[in-house]
Coordinates of C-alpha atoms and ligand atoms in Angstrom, one line a residue:
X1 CA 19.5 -34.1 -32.0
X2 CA 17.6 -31.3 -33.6
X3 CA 17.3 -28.2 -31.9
X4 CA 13.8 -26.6 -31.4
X5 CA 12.7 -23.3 -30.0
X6 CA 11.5 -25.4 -26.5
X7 CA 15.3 -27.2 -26.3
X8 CA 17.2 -24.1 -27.0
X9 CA 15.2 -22.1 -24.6
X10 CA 15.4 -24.6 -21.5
X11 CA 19.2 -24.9 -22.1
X12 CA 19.0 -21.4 -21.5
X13 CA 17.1 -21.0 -19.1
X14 CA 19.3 -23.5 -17.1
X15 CA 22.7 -21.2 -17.7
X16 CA 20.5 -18.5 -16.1
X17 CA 19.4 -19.9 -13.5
X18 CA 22.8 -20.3 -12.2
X19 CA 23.7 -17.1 -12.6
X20 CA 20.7 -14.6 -11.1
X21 CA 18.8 -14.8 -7.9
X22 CA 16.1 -16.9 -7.6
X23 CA 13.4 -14.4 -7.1
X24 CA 14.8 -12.4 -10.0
X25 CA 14.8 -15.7 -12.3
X26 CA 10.8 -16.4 -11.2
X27 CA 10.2 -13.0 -11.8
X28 CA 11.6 -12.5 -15.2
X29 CA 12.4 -15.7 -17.0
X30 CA 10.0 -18.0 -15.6
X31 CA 6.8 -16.0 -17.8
X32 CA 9.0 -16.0 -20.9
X33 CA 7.5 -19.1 -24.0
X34 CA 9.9 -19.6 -26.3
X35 CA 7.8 -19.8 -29.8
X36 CA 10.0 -20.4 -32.9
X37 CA 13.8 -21.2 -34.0
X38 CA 14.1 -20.3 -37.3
X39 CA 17.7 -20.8 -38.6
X40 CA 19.6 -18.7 -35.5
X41 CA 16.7 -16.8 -34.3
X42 CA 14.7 -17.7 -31.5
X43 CA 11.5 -16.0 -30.9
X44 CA 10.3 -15.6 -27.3
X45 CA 7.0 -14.2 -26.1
X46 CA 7.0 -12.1 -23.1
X47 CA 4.1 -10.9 -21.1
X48 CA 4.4 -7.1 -21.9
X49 CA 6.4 -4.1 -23.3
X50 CA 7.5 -3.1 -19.9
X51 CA 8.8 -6.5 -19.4
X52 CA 10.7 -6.6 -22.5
X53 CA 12.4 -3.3 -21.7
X54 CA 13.4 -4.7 -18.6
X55 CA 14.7 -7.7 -20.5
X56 CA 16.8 -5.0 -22.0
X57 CA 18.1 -3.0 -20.0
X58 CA 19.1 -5.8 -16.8
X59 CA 19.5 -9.2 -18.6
X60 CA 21.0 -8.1 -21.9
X61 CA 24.3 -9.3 -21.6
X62 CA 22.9 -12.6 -19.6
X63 CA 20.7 -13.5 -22.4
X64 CA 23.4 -13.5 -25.4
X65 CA 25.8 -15.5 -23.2
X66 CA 23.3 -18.0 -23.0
X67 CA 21.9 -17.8 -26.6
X68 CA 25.3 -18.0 -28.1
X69 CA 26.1 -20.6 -26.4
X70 CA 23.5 -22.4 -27.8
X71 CA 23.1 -21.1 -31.1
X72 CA 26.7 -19.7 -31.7
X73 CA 27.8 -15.9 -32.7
X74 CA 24.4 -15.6 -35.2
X75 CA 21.9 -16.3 -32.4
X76 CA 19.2 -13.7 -32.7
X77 CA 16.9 -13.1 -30.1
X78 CA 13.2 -12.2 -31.2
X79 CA 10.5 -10.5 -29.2
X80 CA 7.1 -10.8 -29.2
X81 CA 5.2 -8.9 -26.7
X82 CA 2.1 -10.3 -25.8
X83 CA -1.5 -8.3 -26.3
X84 CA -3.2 -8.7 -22.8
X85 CA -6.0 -6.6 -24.2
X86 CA -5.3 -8.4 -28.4
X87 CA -7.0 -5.6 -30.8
X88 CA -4.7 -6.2 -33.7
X89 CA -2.3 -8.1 -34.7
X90 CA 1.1 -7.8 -32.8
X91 CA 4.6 -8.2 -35.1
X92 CA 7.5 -9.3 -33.1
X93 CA 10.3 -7.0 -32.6
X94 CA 13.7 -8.6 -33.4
X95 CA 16.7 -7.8 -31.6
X96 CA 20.1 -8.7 -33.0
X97 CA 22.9 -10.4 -30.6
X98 CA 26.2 -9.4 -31.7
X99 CA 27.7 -10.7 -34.3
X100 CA 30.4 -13.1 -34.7
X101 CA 33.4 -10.7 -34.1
X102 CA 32.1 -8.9 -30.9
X103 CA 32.8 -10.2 -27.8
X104 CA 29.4 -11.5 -26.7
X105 CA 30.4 -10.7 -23.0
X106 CA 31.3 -6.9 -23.9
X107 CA 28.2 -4.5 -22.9
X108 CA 26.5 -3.1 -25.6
X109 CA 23.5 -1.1 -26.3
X110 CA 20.9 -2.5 -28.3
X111 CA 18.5 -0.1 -30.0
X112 CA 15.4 -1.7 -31.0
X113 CA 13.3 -0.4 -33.9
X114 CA 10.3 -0.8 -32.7
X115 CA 6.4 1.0 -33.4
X116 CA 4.6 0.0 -29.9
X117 CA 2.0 -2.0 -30.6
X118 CA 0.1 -1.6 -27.4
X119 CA 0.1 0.9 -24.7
X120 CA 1.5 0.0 -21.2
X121 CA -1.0 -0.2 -18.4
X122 CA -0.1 1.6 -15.6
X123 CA -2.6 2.2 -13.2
X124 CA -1.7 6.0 -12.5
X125 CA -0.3 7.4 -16.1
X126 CA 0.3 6.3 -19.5
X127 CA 4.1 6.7 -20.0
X128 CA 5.7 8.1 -23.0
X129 CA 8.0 5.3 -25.4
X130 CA 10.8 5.7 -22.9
X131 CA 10.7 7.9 -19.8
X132 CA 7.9 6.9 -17.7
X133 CA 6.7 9.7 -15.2
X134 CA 4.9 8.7 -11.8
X135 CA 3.0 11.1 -10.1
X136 CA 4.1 10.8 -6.4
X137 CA 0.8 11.0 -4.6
X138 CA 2.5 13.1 -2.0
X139 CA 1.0 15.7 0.1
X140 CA 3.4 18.6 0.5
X141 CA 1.8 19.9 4.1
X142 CA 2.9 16.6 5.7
X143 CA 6.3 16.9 6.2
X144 CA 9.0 16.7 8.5
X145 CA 9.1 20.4 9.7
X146 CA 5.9 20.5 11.3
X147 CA 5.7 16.6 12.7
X148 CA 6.2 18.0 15.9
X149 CA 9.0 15.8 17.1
X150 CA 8.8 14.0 21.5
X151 CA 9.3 11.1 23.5
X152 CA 6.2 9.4 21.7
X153 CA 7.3 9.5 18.2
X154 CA 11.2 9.8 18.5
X155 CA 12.7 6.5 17.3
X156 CA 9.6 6.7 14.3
X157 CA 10.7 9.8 13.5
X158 CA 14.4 9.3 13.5
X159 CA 14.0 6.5 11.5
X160 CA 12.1 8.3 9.4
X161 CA 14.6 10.9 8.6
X162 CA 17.6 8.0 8.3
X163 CA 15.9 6.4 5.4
X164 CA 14.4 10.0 3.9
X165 CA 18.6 10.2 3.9
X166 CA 19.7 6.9 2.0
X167 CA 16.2 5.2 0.6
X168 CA 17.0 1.8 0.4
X169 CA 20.4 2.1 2.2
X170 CA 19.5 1.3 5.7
X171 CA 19.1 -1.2 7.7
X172 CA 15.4 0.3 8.2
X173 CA 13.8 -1.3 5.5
X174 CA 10.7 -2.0 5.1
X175 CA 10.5 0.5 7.8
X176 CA 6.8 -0.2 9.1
X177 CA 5.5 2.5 11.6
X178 CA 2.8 1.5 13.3
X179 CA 0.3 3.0 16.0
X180 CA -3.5 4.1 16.7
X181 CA -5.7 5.9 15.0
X182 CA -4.7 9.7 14.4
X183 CA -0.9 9.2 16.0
X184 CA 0.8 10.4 12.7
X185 CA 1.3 7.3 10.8
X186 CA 0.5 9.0 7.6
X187 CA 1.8 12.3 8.1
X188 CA 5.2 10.4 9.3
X189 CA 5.2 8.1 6.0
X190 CA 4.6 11.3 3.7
X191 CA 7.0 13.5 5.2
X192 CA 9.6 10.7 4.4
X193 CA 8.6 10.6 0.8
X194 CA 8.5 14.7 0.7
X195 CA 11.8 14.8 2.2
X196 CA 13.3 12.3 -0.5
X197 CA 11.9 13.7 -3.5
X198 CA 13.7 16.9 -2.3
X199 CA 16.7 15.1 -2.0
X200 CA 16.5 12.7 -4.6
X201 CA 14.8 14.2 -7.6
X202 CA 14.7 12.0 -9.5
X203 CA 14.0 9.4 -7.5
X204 CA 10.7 7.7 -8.1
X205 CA 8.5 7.6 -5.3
X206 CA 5.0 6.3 -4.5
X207 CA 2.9 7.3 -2.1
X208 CA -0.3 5.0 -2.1
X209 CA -3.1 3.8 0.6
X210 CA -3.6 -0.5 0.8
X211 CA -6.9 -0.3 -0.5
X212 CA -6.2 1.6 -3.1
X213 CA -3.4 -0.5 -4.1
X214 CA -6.5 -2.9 -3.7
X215 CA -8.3 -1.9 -5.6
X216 CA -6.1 -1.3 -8.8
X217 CA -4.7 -4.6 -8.7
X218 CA -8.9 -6.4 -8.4
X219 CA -8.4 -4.0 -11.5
X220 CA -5.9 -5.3 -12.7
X221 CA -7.0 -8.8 -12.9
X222 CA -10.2 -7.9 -14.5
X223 CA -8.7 -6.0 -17.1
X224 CA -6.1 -8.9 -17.6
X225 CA -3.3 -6.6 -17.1
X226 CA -2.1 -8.2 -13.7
X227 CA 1.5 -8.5 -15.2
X228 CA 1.7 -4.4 -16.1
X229 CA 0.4 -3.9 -12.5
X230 CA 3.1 -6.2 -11.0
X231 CA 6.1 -4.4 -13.0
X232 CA 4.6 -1.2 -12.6
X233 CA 5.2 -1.5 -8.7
X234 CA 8.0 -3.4 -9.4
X235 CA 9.6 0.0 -11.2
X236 CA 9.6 2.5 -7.8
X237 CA 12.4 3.3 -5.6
X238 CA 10.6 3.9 -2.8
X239 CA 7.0 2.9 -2.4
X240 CA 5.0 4.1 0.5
X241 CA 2.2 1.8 1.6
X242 CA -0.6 2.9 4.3
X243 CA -2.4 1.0 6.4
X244 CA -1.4 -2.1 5.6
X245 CA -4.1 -3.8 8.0
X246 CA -6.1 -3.4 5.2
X247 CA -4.6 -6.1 3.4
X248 CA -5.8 -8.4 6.0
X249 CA -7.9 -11.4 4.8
X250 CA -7.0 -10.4 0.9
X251 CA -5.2 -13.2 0.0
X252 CA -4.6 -12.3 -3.9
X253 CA -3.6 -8.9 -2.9
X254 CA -0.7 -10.0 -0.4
X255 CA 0.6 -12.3 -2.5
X256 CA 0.9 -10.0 -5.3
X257 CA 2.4 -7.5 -3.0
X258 CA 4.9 -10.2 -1.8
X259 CA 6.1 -10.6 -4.9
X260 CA 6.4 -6.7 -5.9
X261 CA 8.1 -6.3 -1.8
X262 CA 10.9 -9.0 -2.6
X263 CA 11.6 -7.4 -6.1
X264 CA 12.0 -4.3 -4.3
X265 CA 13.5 -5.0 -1.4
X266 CA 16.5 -7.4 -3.6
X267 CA 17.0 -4.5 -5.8
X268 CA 18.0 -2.2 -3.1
X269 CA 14.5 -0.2 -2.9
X270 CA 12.8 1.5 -0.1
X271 CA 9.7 0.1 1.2
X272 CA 7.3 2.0 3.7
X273 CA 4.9 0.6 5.7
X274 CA 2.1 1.9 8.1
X275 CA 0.0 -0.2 10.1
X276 CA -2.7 0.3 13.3
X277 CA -0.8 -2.8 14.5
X278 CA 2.9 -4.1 15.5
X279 CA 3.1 -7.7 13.1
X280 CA 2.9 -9.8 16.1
X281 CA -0.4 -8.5 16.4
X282 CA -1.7 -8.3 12.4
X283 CA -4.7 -10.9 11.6
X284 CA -4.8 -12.8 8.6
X285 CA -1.4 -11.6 7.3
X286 CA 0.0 -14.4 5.6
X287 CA 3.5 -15.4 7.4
X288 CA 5.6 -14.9 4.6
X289 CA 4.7 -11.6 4.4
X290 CA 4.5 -11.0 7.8
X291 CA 8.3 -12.3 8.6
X292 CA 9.2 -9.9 5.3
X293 CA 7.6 -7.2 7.2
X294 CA 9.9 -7.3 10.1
X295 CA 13.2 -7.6 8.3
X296 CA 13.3 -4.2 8.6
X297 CA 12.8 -1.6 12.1
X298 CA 8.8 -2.0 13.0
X299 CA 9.1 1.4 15.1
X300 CA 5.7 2.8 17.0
X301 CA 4.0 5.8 17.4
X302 CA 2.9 6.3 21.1
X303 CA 0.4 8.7 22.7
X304 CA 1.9 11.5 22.7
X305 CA 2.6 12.7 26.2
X306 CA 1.4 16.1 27.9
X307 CA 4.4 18.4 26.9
X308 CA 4.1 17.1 23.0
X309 CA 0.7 18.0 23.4
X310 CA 1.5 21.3 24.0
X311 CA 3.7 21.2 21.8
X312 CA 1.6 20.1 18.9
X313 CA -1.0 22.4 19.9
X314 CA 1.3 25.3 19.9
X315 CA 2.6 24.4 16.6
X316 CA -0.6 24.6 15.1
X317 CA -2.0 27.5 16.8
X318 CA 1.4 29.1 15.4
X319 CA 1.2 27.7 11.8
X320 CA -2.5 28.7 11.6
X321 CA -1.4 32.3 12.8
X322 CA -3.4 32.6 16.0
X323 CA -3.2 33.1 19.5
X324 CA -4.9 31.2 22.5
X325 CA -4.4 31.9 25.8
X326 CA -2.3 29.0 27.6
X327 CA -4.5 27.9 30.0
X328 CA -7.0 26.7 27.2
X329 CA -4.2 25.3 25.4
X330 CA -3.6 23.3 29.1
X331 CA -6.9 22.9 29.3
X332 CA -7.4 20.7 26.0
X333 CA -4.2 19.1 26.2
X334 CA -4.9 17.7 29.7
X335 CA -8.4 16.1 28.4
X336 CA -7.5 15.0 24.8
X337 CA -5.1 12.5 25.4
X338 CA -5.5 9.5 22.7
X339 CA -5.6 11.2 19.1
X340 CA -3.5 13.8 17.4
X341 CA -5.9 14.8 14.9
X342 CA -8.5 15.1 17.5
X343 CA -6.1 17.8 19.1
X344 CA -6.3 19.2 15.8
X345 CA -9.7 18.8 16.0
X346 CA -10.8 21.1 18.6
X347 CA -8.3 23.8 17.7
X348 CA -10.3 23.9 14.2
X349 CA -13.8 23.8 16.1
X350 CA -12.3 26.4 18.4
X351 CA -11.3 28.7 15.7
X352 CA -14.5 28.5 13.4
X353 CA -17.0 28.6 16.4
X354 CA -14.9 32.1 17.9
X355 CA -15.0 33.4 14.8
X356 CA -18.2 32.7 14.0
X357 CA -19.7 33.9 17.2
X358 CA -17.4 36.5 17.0
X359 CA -16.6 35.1 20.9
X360 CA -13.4 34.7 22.7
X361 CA -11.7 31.7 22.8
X362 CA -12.7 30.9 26.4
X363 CA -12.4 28.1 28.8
X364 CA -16.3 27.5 28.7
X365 CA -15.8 27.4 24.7
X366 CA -12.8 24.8 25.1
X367 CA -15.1 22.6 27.5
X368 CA -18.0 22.5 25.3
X369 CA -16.0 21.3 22.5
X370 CA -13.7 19.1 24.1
X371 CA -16.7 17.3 25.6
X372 CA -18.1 16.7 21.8
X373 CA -15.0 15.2 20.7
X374 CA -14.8 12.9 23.9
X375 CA -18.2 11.7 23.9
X376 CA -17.5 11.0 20.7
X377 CA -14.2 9.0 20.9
X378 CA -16.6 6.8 23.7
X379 CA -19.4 6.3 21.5
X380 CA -16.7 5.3 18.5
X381 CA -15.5 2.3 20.9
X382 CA -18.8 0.5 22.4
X383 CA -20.0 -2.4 20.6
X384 CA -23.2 -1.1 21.5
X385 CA -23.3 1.7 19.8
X386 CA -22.0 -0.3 16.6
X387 CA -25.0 -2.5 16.5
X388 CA -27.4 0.1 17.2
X389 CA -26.1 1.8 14.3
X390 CA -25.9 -1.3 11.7
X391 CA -29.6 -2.4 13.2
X392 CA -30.5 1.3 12.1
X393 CA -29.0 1.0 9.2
X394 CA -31.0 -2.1 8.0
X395 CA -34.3 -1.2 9.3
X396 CA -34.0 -3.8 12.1
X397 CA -33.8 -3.4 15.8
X398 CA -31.1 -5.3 18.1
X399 CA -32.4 -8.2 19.1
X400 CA -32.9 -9.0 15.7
X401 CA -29.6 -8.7 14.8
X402 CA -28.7 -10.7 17.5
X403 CA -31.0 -14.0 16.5
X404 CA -30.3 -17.0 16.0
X405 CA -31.8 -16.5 12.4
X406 CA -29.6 -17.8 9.5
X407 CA -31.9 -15.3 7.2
X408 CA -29.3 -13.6 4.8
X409 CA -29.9 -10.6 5.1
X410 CA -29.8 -10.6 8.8
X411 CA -26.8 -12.7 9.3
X412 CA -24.9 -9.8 6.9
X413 CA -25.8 -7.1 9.2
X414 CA -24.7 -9.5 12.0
X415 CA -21.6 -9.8 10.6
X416 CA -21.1 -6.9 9.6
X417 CA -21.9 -5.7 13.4
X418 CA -18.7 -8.2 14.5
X419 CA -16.7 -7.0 11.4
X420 CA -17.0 -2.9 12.5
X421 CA -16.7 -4.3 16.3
X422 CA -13.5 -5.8 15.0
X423 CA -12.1 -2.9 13.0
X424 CA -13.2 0.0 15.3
X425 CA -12.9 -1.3 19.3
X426 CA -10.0 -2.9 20.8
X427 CA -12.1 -5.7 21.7
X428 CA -11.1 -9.3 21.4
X429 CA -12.8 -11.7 19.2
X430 CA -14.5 -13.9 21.9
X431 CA -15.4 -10.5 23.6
X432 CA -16.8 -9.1 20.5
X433 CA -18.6 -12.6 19.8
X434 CA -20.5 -12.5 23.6
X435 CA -21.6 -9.6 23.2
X436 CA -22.8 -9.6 19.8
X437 CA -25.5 -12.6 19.8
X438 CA -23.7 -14.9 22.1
X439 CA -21.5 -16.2 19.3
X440 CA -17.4 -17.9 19.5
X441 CA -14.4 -16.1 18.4
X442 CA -14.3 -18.3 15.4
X443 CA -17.8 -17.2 14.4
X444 CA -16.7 -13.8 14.7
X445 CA -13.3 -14.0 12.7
X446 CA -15.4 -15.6 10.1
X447 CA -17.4 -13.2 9.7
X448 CA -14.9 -10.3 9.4
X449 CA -13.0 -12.8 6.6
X450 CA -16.5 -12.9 5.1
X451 CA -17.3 -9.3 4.8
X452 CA -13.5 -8.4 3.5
X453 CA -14.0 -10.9 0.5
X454 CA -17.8 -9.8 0.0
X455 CA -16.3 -6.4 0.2
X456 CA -14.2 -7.5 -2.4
X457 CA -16.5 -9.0 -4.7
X458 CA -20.0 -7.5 -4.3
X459 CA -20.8 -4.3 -5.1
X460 CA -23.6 -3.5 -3.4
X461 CA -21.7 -4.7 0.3
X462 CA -19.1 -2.7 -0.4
X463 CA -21.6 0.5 -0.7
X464 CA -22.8 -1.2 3.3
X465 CA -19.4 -1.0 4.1
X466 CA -19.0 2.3 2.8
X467 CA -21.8 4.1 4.1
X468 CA -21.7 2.4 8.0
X469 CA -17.9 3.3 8.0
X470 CA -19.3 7.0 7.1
X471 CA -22.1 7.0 9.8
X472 CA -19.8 5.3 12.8
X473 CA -17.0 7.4 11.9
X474 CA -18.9 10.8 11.5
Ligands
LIG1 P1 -2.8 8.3 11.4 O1 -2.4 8.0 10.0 O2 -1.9 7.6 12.4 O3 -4.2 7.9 11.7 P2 -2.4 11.0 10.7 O4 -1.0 11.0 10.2 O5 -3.5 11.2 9.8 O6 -2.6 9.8 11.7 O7 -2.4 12.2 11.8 C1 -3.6 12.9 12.2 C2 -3.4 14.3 12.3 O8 -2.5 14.6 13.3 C3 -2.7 14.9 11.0 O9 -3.4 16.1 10.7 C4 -1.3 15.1 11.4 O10 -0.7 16.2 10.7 C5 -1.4 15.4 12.9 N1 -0.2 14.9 13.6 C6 0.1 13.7 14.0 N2 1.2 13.6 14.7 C7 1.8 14.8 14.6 C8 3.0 15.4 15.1 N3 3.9 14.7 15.7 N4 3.2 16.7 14.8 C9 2.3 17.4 14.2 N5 1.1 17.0 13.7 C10 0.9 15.7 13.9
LIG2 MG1 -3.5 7.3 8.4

């Protein structure tokens, strides 16, 4: 039987198989077209540059086992990296398998003479021809030395520092912390990357929110560079994601992150999660992610209790180099009990309102602004308030909203009302549906689906989205 570039390359591809893990044999061999046999040379096509260097570097020794066996001790093994974004004309690179007197098992380094024909899309930096630098997206101040360490936080914070330790050498991985708004999620997840890029230099680490992984990869797709997007990921030692509610409803986006999460997670990489939510609790998640998600320790952030209030105050009083008399110190830490950043909060408000009055810091002071911040934490949680807001916001009152109308535009700002209800209350669905036009749970689960795609796709929602997150978060 005569041997053709499809034959050679599915025998192959069968010895391979048998000998890598199946993730690692979708993830690298299954994109691979053979393309020509010419004599002993077969020419493959893969999808990028990146690809083929990690072709190189990992499979090497795999691939000329296999391609010998085919083709015997002259098998050549040709690239040809694929244009995603085809300007000119791309000439294969050829790499040589040993020749016939080597031992084909024996490591060696092949050096390939090659002029890159296109550049590597990387959605933060364009790399150099070999040592790619990532920008770690870390911000120094969070870090482990002023998370302010109590009952609340402990086993999240120990955790924390164990992986910051051995990245990837836990049993903590992912490590997903999760908790409410303002409880230190993404301080927590930065200090761990701070602390291992101190330790680990040269470790690569990657610090990024969900929706701006999002975002890259919708990207990504547009620009047909979803493959550079996928290895690029698939390249970090530890990877930091935040918020990972966000990737609730985004099909495309979780599936692409599944695959980058098992390549990680199989090759011994740290993953980092945040979430507002534990994963029994995460909507729209699909399960394979999900039960990937709690391989690892899911630890919580609680509210902090009354002495790491104090603490937190005093840490930040200290850091910011003033002094408040404890009883206003007591006094906030007593009334602000659900949010760390709101803690913050009225310490900053404190600060610029005594300086600016040139006042004391005074009880009265510490009342007044303390009552802002609660009033405001109320007002953030009615559903009320939300649909007086997204009525505003459209130039319609309530009771329009509400309708039965299936006019477009009034049915967006009705589901938009259930979608913010959704994000920004702890209501239920059905709870959320009753009091929002009388409507089911379903109705309303549709509609937050709805407005996460639309987000997605239109433009001009995502601005809605934008600016009614602005005005009900202000
Ligand atoms: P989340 O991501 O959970 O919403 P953040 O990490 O943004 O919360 O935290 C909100 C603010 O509270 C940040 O300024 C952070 O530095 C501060 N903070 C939270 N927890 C602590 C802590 N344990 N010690 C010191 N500061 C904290
Ligand atoms: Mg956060």
């Amino acid at each position: 039987m005569t041997k053709t570039a499809d034959s050679v390359w599915m025998e192959c591809l069968s010895f391979i198989r048998d000998n890598i893990k199946p993730q690692a044999y979708k993830t690298w061999f299954e994109p691979i077209k053979p393309i020509k046999l010419s004599g002993e040379a077969l020419t493959i096509q893969v999808p990028s540059k990146f690809f083929y260097e990690w072709l190189e570097e990992h499979y090497i020794k795999l691939l000329r086992v296999a391609l010998v066996r085919q083709l015997g001790n002259g098998a050549k093994l040709v690239y040809d990296v694929k244009m995603e974004n085809a300007y000119s004309s791309n000439s294969p690179q050829t790499v040589k398998i040993p020749s016939a007197n080597r031992n084909p098992l024996k490591p060696q380094k092949v050096t390939v003479p090659m002029e890159s024909s296109r550049e590597l899309k990387n959605p933060f930096i364009i790399p150099g021809l070999q040592k790619v630098k990532i920008e770690s997206q870390l911000n120094p101040n969070y870090n482990f030395v002023n998370f302010v360490e109590g009952d609340s936080n402990r086993l999240a914070r120990s955790a924390g520092m164990a992986v910051a330790n051995k990245p990837g050498g836990t049993s903590f991985n992912p490590l997903l912390v999760y908790g409410g708004v303002g409880l230190g999620k993404t301080h927590l997840a930065h200090a761990i990357g701070v602390e291992i890029k101190d330790k680990y230099p040269d470790k690569t680490v990657l610090y990024i929110s969900s929706e701006k992984f999002t975002q890259q990869f919708i990207d990504s797709v547009k620009s047909n560079t979803r493959n550079d997007f996928i290895h690029f990921y698939q390249m970090i030692d530890v990877l930091i994601i935040d918020d990972v509610q966000f990737l609730s409803g985004k099909a495309g986006t979780q599936d692409v992150f599944f695959h980058i999460f098992n390549h990680l997670h199989q090759n011994g990489k740290q993953v980092i999660l945040t979430s507002d939510k534990a994963p029994v609790d995460m909507q729209d998640i699909e399960q394979r992610l999900l039960s990937r998600f709690k391989w690892g320790l899911s630890a919580e952030l609680q509210l902090p209790d009354y002495e790491t209030r104090i603490s937190i105050l005093q840490n930040k009083l200290y850091r910011d180099g003033v002094e408040m008399p404890e009883e206003i110190v007591e006094y906030i830490a007593k009334n602000i009990k659900s949010n760390v950043r709101e803690l913050e909060g009225v310490i900053i408000s404190m600060i610029a309102q005594a300086s600016f009055n040139r006042k004391e810091f005074t009880i009265d002071l510490a009342k007044q602004i303390v009552d802002k911040f609660v009033k405001n934490t109320k007002k953030e949680l009615s559903i009320d308030y939300i649909q007086k807001v997204v009525s505003k916001y459209f130039d319609m009152d309530v009771a329009t909203l509400q309708s039965k109308t299936r006019k477009r535009h009034i049915v967006q700002a009705r589901q938009l009302a259930m979608y913010f209800a959704k994000r920004m209350t702890k209501s239920s669905l059905a709870s959320i549906g009753s009091q929002i036009g009388q409507r089911d749970h379903a109705t309303v689960l549709h509609a937050c689906k709805t407005v996460d795609n639309l987000t997605e796709t239109d433009k001009q929602f995502k601005k809605y989205v934008d600016d009614l997150t602005k005005k009900l978060t202000l």
